CSV table of C-alpha atoms and ligand atoms in Angstrom, one decimal:
chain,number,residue,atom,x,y,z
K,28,UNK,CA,95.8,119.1,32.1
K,29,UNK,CA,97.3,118.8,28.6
K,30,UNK,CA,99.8,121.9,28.5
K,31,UNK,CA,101.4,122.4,24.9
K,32,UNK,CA,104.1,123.3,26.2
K,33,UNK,CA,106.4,122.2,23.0
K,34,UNK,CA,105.6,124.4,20.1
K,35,UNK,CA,107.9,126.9,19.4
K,36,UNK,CA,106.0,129.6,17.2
K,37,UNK,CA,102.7,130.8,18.7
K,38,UNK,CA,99.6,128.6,17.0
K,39,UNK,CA,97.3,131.1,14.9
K,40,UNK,CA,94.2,129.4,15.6
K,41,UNK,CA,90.2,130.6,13.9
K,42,UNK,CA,92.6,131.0,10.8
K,43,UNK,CA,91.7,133.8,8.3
K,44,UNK,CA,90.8,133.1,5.0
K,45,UNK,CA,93.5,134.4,2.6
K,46,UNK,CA,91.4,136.7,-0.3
K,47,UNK,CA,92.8,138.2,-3.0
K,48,UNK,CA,93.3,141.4,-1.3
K,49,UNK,CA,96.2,140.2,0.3
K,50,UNK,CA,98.0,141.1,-3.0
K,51,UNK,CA,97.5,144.8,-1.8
K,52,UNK,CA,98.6,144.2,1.7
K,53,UNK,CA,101.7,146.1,3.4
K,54,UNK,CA,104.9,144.6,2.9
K,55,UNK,CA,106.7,145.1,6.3
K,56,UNK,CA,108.1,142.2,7.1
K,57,UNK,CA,108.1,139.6,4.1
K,58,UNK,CA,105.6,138.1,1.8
K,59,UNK,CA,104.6,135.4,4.6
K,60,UNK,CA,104.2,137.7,7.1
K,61,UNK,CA,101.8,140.2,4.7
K,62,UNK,CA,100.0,137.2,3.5
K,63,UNK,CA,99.1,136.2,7.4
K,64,UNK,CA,98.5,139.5,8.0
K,65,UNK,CA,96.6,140.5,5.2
K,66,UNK,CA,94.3,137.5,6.0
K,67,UNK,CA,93.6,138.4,9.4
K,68,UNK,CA,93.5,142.1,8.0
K,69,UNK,CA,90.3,140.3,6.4
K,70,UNK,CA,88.8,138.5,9.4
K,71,UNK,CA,89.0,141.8,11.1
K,72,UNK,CA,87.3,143.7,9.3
K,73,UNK,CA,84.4,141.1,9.0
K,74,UNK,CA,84.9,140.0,12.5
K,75,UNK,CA,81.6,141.9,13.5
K,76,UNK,CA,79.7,139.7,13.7
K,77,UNK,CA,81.9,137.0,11.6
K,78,UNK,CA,80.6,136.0,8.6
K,79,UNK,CA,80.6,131.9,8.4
K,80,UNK,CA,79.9,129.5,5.8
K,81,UNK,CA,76.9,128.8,4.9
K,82,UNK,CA,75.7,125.0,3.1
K,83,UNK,CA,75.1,125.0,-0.5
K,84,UNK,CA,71.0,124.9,-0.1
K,85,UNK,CA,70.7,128.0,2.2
K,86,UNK,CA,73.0,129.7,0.6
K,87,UNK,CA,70.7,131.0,-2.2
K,88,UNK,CA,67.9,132.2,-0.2
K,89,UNK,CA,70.5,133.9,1.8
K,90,UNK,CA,72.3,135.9,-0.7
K,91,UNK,CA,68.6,137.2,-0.8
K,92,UNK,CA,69.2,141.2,-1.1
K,93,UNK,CA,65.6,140.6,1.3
K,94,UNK,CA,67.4,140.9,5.0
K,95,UNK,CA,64.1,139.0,6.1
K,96,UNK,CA,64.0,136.6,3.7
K,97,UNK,CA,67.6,135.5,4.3
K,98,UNK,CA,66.4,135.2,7.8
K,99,UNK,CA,63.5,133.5,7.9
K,100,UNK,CA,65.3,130.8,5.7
K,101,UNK,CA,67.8,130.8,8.1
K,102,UNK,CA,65.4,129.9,10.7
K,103,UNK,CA,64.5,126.7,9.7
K,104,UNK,CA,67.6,125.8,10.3
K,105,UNK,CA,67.5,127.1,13.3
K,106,UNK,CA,64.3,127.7,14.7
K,107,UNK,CA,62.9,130.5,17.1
K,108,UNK,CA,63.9,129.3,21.0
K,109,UNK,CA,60.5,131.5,21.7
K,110,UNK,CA,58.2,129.9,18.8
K,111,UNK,CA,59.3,126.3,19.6
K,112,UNK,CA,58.9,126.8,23.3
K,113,UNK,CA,56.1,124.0,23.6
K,114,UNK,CA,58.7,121.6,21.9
K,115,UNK,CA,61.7,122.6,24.2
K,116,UNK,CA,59.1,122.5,27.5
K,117,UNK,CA,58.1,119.1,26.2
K,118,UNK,CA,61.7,118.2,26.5
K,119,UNK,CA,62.1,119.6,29.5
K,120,UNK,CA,59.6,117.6,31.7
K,121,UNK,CA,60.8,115.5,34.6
K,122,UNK,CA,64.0,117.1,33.7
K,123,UNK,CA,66.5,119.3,35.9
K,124,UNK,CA,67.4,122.4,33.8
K,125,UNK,CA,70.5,124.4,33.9
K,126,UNK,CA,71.2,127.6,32.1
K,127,UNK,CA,74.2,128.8,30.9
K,128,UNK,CA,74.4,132.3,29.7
K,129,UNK,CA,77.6,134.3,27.9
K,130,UNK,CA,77.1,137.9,28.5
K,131,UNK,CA,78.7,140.0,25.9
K,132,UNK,CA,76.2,140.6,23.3
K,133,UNK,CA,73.9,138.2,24.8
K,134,UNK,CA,73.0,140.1,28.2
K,135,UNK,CA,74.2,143.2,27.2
K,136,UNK,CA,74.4,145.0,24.2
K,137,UNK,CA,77.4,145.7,21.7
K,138,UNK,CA,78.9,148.8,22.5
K,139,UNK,CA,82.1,150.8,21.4
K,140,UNK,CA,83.2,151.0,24.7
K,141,UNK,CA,84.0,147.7,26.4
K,142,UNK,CA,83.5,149.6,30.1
K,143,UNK,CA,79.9,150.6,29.0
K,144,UNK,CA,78.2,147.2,27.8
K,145,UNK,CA,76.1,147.1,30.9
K,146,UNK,CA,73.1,145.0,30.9
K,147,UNK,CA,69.7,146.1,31.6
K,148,UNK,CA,67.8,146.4,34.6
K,149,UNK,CA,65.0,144.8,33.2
K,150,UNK,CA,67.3,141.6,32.2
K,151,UNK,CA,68.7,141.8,35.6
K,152,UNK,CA,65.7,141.2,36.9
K,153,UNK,CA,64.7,138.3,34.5
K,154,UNK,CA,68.1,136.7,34.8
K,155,UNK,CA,67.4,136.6,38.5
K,156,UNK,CA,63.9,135.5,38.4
K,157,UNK,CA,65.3,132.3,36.5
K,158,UNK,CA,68.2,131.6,38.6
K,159,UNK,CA,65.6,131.4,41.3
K,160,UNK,CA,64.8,127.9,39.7
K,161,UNK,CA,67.5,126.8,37.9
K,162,UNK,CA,71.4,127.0,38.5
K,163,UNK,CA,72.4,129.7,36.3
K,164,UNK,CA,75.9,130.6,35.4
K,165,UNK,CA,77.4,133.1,33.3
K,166,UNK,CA,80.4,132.3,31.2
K,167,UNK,CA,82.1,135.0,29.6
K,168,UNK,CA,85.3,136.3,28.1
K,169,UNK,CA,85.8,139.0,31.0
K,170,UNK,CA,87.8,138.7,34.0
K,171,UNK,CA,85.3,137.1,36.4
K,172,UNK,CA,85.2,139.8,38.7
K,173,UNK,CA,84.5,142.2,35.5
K,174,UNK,CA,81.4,140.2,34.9
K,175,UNK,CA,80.2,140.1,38.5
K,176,UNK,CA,80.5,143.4,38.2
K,177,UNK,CA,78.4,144.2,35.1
K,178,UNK,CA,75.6,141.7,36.6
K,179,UNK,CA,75.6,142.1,40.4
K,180,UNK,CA,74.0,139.0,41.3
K,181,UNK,CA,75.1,137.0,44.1
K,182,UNK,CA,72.7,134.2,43.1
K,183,UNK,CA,74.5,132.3,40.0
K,184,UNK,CA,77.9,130.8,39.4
K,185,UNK,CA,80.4,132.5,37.5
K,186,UNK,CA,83.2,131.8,35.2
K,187,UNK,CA,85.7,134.3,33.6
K,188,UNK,CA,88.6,134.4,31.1
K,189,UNK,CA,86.5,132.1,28.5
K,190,UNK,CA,86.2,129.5,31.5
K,191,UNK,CA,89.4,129.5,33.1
K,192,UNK,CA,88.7,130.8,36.3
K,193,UNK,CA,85.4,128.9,37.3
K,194,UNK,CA,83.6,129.8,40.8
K,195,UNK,CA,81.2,126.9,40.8
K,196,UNK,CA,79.2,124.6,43.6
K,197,UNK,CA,81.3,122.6,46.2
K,198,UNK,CA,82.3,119.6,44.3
K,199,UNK,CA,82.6,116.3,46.1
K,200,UNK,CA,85.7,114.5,44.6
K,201,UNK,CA,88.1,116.8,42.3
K,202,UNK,CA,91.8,116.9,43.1
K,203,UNK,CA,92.9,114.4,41.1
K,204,UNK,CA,91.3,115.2,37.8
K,205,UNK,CA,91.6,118.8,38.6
K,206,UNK,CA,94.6,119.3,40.7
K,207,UNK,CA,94.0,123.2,40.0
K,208,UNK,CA,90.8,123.2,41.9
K,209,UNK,CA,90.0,123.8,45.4
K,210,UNK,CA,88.1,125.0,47.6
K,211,UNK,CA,87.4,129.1,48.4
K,212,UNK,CA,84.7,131.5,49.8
K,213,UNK,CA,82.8,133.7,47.5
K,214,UNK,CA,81.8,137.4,48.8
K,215,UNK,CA,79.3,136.2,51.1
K,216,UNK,CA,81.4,134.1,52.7
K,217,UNK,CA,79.9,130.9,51.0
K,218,UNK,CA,82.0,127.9,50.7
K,219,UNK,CA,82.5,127.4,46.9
K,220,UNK,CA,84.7,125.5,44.0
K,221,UNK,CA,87.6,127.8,42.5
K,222,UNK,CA,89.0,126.1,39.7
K,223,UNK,CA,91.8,128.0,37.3
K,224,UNK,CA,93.5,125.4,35.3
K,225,UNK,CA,95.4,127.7,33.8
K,226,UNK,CA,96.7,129.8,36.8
K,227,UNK,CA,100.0,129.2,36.1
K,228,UNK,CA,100.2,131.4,33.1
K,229,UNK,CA,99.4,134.2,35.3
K,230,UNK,CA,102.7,135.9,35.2
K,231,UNK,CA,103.0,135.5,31.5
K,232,UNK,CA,100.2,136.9,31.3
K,233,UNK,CA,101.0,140.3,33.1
K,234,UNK,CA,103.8,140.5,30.7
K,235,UNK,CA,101.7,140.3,28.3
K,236,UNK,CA,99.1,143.0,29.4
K,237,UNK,CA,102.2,145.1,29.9
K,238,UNK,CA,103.5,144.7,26.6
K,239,UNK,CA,100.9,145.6,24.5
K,240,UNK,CA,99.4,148.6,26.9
K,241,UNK,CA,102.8,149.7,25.7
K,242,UNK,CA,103.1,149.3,22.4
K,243,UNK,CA,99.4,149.9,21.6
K,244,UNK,CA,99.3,153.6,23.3
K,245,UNK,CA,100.4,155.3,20.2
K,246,UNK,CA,97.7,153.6,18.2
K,247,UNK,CA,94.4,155.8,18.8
K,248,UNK,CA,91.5,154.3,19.2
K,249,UNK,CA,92.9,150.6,20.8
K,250,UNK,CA,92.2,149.2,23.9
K,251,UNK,CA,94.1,146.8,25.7
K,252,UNK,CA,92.0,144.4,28.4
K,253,UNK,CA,92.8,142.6,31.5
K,254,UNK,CA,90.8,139.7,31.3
K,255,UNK,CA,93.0,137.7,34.1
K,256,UNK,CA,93.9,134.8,32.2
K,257,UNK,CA,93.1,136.5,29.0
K,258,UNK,CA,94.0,139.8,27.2
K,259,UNK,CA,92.1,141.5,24.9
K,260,UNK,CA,93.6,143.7,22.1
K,261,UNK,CA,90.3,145.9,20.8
K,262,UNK,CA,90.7,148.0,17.6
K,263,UNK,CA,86.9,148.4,17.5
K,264,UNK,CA,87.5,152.0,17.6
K,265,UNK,CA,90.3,152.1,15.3
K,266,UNK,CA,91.0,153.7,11.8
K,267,UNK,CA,90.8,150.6,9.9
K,268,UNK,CA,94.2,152.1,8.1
K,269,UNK,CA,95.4,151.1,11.4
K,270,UNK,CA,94.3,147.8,12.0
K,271,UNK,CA,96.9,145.6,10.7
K,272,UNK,CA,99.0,147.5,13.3
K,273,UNK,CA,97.3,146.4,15.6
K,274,UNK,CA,97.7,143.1,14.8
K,275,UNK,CA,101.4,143.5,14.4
K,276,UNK,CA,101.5,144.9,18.0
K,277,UNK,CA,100.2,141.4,19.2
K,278,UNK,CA,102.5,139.5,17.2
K,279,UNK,CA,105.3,141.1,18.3
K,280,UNK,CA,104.2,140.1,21.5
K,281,UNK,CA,102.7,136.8,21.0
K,282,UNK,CA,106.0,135.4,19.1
K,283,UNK,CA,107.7,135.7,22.3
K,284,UNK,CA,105.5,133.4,24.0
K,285,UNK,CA,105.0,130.3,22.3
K,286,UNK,CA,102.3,128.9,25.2
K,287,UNK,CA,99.8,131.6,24.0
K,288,UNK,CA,98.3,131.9,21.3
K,289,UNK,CA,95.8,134.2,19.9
K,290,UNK,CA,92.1,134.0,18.8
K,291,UNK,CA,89.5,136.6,17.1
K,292,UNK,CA,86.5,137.7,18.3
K,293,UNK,CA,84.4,140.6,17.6
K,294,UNK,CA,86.5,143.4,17.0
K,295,UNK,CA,89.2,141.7,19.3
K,296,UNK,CA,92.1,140.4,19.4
K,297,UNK,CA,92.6,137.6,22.3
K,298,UNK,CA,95.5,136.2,23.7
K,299,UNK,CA,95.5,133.2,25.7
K,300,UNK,CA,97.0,130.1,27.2
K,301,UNK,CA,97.4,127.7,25.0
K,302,UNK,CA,95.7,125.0,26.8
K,303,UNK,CA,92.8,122.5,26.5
K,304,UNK,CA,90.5,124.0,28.1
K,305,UNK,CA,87.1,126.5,26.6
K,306,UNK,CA,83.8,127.7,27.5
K,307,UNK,CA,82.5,124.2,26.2
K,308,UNK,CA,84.8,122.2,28.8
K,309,UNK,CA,84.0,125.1,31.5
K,310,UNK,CA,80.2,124.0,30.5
K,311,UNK,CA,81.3,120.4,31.3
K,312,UNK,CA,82.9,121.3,34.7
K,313,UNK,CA,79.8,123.0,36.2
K,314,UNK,CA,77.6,120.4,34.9
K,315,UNK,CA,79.7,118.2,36.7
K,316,UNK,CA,80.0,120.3,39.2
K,317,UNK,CA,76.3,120.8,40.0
K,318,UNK,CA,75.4,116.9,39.9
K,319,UNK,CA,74.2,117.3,36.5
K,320,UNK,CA,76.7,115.2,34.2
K,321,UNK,CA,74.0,112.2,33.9
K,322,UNK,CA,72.2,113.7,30.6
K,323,UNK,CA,68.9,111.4,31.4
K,324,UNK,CA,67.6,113.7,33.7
K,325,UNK,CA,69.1,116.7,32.7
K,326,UNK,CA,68.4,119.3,30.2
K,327,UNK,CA,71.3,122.4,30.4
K,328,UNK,CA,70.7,125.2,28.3
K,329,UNK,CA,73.1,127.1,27.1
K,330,UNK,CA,72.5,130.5,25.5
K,331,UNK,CA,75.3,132.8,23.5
K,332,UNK,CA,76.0,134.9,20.7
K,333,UNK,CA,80.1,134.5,19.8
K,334,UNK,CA,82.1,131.6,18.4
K,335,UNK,CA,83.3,130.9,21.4
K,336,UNK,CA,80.3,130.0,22.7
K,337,UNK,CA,80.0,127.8,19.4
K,338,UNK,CA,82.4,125.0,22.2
K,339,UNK,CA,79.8,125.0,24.3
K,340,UNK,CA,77.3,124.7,21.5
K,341,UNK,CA,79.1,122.0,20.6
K,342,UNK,CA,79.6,119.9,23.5
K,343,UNK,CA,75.4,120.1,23.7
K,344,UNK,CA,75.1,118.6,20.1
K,345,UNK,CA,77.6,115.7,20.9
K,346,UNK,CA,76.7,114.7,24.0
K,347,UNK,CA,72.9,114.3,23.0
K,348,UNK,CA,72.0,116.2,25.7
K,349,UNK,CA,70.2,119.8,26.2
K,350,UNK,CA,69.9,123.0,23.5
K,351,UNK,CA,72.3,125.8,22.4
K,352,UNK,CA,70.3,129.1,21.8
K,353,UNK,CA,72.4,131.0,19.5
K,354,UNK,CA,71.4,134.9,19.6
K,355,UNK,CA,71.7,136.8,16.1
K,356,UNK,CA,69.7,138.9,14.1
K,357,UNK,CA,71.6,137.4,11.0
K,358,UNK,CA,71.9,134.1,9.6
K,359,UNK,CA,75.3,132.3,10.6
K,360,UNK,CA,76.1,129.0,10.9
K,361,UNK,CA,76.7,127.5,14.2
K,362,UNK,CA,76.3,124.4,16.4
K,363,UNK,CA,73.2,125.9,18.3
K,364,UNK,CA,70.3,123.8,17.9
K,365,UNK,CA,67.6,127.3,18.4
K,366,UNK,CA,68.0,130.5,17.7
K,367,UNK,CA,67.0,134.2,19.6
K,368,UNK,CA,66.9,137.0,17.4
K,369,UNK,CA,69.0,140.1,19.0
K,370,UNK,CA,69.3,143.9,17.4
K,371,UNK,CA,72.4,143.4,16.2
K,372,UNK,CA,74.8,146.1,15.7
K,373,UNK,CA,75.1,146.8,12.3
K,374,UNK,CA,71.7,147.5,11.4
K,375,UNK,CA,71.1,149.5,14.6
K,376,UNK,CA,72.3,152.7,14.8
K,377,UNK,CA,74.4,153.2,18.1
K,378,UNK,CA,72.4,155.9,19.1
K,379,UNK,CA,68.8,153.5,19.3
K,380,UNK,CA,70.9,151.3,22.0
K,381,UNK,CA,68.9,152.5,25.0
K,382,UNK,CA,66.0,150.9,23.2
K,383,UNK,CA,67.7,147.3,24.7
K,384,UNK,CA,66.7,148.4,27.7
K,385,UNK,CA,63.3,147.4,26.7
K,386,UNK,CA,64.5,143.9,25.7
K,387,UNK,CA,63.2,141.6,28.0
K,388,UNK,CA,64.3,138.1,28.7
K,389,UNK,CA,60.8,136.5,30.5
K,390,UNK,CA,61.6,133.0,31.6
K,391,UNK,CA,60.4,130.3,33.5
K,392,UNK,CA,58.2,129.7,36.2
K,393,UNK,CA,57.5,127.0,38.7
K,394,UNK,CA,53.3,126.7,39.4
K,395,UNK,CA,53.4,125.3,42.8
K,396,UNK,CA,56.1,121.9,43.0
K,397,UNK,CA,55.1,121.2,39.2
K,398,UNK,CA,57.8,122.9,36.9
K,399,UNK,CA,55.3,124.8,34.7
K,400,UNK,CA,57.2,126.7,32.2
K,401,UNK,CA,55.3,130.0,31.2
K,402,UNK,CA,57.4,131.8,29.3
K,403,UNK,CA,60.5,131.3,27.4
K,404,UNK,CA,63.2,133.6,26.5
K,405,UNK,CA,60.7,136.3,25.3
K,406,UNK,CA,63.0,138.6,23.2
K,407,UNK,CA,60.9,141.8,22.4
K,408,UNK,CA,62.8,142.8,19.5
K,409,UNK,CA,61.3,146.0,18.3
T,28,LIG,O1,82.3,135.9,26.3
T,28,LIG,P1,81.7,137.2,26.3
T,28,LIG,O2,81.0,137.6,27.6
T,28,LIG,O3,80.8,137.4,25.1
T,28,LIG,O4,82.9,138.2,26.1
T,28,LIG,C1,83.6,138.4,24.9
T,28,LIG,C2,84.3,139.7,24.8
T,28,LIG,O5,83.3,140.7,25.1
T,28,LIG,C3,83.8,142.0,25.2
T,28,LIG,O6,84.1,142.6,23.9
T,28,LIG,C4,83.0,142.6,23.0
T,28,LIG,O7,82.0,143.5,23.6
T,28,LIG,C5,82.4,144.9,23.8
T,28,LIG,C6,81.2,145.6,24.5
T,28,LIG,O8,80.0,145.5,23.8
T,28,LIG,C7,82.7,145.5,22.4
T,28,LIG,O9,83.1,146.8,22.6
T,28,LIG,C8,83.9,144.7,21.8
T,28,LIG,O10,84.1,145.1,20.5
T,28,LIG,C9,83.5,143.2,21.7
T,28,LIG,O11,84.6,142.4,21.3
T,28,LIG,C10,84.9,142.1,26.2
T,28,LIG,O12,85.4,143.5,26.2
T,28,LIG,C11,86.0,141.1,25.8
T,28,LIG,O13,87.0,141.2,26.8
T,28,LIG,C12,85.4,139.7,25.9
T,28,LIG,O14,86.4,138.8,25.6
């Protein structure tokens, strides 16, 4: 395990661009410090969903004032997972098929309240209907207990803290490429794989949850996380005149620790160790894991909606092996080689979220001992 254990100022990693606002920023603590600042200030505020770069052709169509048109041209890019279903099912034949699935935003819906994105029942049910056939895991951001808890089924594998606390299948050789894996029971008393290669930081971590609940109370509206081997700093519901507090809170923190370093997600702020290890390596230890590494016979899916899922995207696209369904109502660019199309947040109004109870995810079927695949990922968007 490659722990970067030398650097002495915590990394800023996802850097934020640096826009001419900046020159307005607040001037606490030195020009450098405002300019960082003042550039995350930035990604903040577009951090929901981020807004990525875009190649020269597309960009055109999508500066189309037409929310549609910028879409559709978005989606040759990256086609409907649902409209090339044939094509994917093609693929799919004689092949073993794993699905990976993030949950924030891609189970269950953005909400202001981090405690209240449940998922549906009616996904519930879907995502157990496919785990039925195929090993499914969920890899998410969450402590892995918080995510067990938000889906409630016993039947998939689950990994926590952006893949750094894995409960996956027995795996048959480990220890020496994985000294921090070994063996446990799950709550049935099943015999499975723990892997945390980052369970050392644990302590460091507690300091760190302590430090900013503290120094974060005063600021309404923030939300400090215990993701176990994670923390997250929200300022979703935050006076944006109060954002680059927020960030200053973390810093202060952060600058202490130079093994962590912090990320950006939507409307977060996420601490972590810094080690080599993501949800696209977490991907690879579960394929692994399940029997699954030899790509021939093998197609994993993987299905998410932030950029850290883009890793796992990622390590799809290089290894020549299996699909990233990227789920956005708006055009991004990412690694994903499909797309689902979600209600995304900013052109729903908060009050229409029970409609995603009616937002079903219909997957696949086995007729008799051939795979037959019915339906794919319906996404009734209304
Ligand atoms: O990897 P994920 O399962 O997608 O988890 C990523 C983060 O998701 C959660 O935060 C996000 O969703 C919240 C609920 O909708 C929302 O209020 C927040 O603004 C989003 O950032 C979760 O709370 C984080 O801990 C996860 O890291």
């Amino acid at each position: 395990m490659d722990l970067k254990s030398n650097h002495s100022a915590p990394v800023l990693t996802d850097s934020a661009p640096l826009s001419k606002s900046r020159l307005g920023g607040i001037m606490k603590t030195g020009v450098l410090d405002d300019v960082r600042s003042s550039g995350w200030l930035d990604a903040m505020k577009s951090s929901s969903p981020p807004h990525k770069k875009f190649t020269k052709d597309l960009n055109h169509e999508l500066s189309s004032p037409d929310p549609e048109v910028a879409y559709r041209t978005w989606l040759l890019k990256y086609p409907s997972a649902l409209a090339s279903f044939e094509q994917i099912a093609n693929f799919a034949k004689g092949k073993r098929i794993a699905l990976f699935l993030d949950y924030d935003g891609t189970l269950s819906p953005i909400v202001e309240n981090p405690e209240s994105a449940f998922m549906s029942d009616d996904m519930r049910s879907a995502v157990k209907k496919v785990a039925k056939y195929f090993p499914t895991a969920i890899i998410s951001g969450r402590s892995r207990d918080k995510v067990y808890e938000f889906v409630g089924l016993t039947e998939l594998y689950y990994a926590g803290s952006h893949g750094m606390d894995i409960m996956g299948p027995v795996r048959q050789s480990v220890s020496e490429d994985h000294p921090n894996c070994m063996k446990s029971t799950d709550k049935q008393g099943n015999e499975v794989n723990l892997f945390q290669p980052a369970r050392e930081f644990l302590p460091m971590i507690d300091e760190v949850l302590s430090s900013l609940v503290k120094s974060t109370e005063n600021i309404k509206g923030a939300q400090v996380e215990n993701n176990k081997f994670c923390v997250s700093v929200h300022y979703r519901n935050v006076d944006e005149e109060n954002w680059t507090a927020v960030w200053e809170c973390v810093q202060d923190v952060i600058k202490k620790y130079p093994r962590l370093r912090m990320t950006h997600g939507r409307k977060v702020l996420e601490i972590r160790p810094m080690i080599d290890w993501d949800k696209g390596k977490a991907l690879e230890f579960l394929l692994e894991s399940l029997g699954f590494s030899n790509c021939d016979d093998v197609l994993p899916i993987y299905v998410g909606d932030d950029r850290t899922d883009e890793d796992a995207f990622k390590v799809l696209r290089e290894r020549n092996c299996g699909y990233g369904i990227l789920v956005s109502r708006s055009p991004k660019e990412s690694n994903a080689y499909y797309s689902l199309r979600n209600p995304s947040e900013w052109e729903f109004p908060r009050t229409k979220f029970e409609m995603y109870s009616s937002f079903d995810l219909v997957l696949l079927e086995f007729k008799g001992k051939k795979r037959f695949l019915k339906d794919f990922f319906i996404y009734a968007v209304k």
